[in-house]
mmCIF file of C-alpha atoms in Angstrom:
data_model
loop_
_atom_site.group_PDB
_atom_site.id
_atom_site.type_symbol
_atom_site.label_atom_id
_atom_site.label_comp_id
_atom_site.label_asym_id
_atom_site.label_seq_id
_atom_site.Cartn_x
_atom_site.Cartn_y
_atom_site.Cartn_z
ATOM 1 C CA UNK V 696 95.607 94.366 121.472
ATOM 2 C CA UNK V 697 93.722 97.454 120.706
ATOM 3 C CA UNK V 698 96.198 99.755 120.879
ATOM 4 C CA UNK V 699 95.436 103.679 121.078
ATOM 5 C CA UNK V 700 92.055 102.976 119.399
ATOM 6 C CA UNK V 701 88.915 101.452 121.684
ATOM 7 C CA UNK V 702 86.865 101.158 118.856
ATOM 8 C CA UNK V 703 89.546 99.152 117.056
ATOM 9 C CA UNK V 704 89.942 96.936 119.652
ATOM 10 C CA UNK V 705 86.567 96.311 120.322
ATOM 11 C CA UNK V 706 85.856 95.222 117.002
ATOM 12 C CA UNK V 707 88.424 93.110 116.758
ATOM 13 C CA UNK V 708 87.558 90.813 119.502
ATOM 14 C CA UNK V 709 83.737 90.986 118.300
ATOM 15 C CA UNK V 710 85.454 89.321 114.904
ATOM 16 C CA UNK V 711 84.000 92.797 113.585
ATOM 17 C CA UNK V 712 87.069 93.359 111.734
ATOM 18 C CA UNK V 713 89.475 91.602 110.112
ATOM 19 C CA UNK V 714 93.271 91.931 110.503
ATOM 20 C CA UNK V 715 96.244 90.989 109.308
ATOM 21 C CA UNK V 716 99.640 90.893 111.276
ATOM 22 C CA UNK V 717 101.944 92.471 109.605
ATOM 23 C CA UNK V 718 105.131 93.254 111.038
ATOM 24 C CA UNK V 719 106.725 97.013 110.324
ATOM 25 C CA UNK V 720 109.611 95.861 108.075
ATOM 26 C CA UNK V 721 107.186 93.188 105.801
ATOM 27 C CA UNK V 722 105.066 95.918 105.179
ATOM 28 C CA UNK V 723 107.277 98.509 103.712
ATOM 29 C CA UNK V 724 108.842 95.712 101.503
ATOM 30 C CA UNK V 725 104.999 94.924 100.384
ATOM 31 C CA UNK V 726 104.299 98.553 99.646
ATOM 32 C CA UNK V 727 107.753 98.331 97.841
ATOM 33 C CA UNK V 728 106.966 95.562 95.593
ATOM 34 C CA UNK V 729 103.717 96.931 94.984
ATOM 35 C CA UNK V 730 105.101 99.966 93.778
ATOM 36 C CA UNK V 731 107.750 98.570 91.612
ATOM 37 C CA UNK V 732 105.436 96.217 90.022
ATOM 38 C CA UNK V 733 107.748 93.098 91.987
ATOM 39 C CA UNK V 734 105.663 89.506 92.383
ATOM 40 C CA UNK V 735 106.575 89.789 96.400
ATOM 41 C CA UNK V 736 108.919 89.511 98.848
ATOM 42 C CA UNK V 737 110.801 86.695 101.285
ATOM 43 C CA UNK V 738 111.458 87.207 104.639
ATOM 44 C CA UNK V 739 112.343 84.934 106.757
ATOM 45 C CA UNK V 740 110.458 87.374 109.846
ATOM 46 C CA UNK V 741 107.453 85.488 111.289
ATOM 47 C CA UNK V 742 108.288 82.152 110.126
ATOM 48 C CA UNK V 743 106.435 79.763 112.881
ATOM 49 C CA UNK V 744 104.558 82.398 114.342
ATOM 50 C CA UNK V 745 101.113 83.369 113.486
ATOM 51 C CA UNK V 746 102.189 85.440 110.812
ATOM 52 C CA UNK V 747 102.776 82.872 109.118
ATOM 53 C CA UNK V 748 98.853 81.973 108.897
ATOM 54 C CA UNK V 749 98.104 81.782 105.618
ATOM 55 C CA UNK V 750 101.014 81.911 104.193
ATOM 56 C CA UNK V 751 103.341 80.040 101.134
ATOM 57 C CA UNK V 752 106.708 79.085 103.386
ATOM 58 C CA UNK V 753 109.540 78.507 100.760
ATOM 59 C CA UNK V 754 113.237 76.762 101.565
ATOM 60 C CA UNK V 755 116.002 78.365 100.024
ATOM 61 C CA UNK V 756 120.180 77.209 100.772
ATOM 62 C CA UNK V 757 118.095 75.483 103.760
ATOM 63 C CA UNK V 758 116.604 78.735 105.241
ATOM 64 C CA UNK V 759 113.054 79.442 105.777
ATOM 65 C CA UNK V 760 111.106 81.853 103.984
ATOM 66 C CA UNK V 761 108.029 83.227 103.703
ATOM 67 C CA UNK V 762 106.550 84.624 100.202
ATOM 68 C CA UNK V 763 104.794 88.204 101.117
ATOM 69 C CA UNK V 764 102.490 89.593 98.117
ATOM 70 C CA UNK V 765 103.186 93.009 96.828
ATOM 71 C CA UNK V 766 100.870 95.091 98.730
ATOM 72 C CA UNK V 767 98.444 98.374 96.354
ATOM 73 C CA UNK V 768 96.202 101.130 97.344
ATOM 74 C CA UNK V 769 93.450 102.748 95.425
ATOM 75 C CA UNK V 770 94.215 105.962 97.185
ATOM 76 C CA UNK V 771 97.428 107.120 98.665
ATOM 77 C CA UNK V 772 97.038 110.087 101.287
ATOM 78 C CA UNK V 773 100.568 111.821 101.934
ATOM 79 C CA UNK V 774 101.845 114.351 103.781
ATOM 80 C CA UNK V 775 104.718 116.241 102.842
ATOM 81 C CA UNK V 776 106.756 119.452 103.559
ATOM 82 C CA UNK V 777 106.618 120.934 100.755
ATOM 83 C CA UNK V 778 105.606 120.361 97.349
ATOM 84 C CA UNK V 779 106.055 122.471 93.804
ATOM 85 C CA UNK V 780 102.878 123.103 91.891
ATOM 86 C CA UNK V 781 103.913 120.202 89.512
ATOM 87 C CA UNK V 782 103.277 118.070 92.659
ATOM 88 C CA UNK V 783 107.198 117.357 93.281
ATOM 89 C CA UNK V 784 107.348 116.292 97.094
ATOM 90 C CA UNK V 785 109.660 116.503 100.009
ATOM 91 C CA UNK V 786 109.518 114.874 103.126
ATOM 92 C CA UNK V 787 111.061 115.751 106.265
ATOM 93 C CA UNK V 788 111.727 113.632 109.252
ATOM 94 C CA UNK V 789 109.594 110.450 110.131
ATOM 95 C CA UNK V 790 107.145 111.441 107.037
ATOM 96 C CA UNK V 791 110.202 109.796 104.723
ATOM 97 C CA UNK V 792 109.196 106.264 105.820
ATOM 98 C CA UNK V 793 105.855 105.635 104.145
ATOM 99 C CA UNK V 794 104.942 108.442 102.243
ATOM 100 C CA UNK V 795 107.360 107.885 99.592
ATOM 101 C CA UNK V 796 107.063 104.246 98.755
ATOM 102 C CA UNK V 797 103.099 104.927 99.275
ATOM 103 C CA UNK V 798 103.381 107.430 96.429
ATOM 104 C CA UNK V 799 104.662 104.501 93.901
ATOM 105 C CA UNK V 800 101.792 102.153 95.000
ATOM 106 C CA UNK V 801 98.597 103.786 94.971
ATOM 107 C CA UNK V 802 96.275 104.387 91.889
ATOM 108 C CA UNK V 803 95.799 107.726 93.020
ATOM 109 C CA UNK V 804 97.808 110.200 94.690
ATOM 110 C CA UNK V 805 97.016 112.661 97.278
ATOM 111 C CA UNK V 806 99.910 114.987 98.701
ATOM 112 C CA UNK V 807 98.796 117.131 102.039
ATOM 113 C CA UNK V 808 101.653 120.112 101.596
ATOM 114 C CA UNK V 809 102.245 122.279 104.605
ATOM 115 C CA UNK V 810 104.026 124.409 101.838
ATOM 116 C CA UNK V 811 103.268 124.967 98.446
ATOM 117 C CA UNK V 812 106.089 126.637 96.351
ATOM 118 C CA UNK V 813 105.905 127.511 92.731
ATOM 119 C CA UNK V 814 107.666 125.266 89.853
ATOM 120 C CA UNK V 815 111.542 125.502 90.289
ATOM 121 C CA UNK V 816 111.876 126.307 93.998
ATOM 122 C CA UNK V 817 112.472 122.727 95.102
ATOM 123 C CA UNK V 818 116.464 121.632 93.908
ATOM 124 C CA UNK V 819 115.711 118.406 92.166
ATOM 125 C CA UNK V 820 118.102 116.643 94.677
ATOM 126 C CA UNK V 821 115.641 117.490 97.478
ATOM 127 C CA UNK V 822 112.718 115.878 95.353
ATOM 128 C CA UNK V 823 112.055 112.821 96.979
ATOM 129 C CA UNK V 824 108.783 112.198 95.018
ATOM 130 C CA UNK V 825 108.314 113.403 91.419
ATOM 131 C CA UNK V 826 105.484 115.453 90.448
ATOM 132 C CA UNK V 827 104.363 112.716 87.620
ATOM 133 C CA UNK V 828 102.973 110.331 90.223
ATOM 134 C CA UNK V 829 101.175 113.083 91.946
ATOM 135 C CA UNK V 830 97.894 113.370 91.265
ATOM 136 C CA UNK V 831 96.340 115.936 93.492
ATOM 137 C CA UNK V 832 97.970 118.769 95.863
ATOM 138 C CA UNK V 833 96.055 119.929 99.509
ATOM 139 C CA UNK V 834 97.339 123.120 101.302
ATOM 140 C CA UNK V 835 97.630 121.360 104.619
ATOM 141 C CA UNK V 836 97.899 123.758 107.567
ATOM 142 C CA UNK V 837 100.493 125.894 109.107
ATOM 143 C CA UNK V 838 102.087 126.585 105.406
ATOM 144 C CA UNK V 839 101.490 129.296 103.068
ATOM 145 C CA UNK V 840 97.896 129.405 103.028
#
């Protein structure tokens, strides 16, 4: 269970470290929620498995459900394609899945751009983050340095 990480893994079965299963789908919907200032979520994924651990089940039209908590960050770290110098964002590829909902659910804001383009360049139906949850802008490598 330690995945790419050694270290990970060997802290985990020390009971170094605690974790939390969280499967893929739950946890954008927590980020989500988080973001959009929701009380939670209900899935009905991990109902009577361990993720469940923990956890307020709910019945609803005699379906199972579990109540996941909206899920915060003090810091959000993105990386984007490109971002204005107002700190509009746009994402490309598999950064679109995270990134974005991050953005909405973190105190502060951190955008890694591998370009940096000046106030206008980005259409505003590219912007897939706006600039007024951005908080700080990185050059990240391999842009316009």
């Amino acid at each position: 269970m330690s995945g790419t990480n050694p270290e990970t893994g060997r802290q985990m079965i020390a009971g170094e470290m605690v974790v939390d299963l969280i499967p893929q789908g739950t946890l954008a919907e927590r980020i989500r929620c988080g973001g959009a200032g929701l009380g939670g979520v209900l899935t009905p994924t991990g109902v009577g498995t361990i993720v469940e651990e923990g956890k307020q089940r709910l019945v609803l039209n005699g379906k199972n459900y579990l109540l996941e908590l909206p899920m915060r960050a003090d810091v959000a770290l993105l990386s984007c394609h490109k971002a204005d110098k107002a700190g509009n964002l746009v994402f490309r590829r598999a950064t679109r899945n995270f990134n974005p909902i991050m953005a909405f659910a973190a105190d502060v804001v951190i955008a890694e751009a591998k370009y940096i383009v000046e106030v206008g360049e980005i259409d505003p139906d590219e912007v897939m983050v706006p600039g007024v949850v951005v908080d700080f802008i990185v050059q990240g490598k391999g842009g316009n340095a």
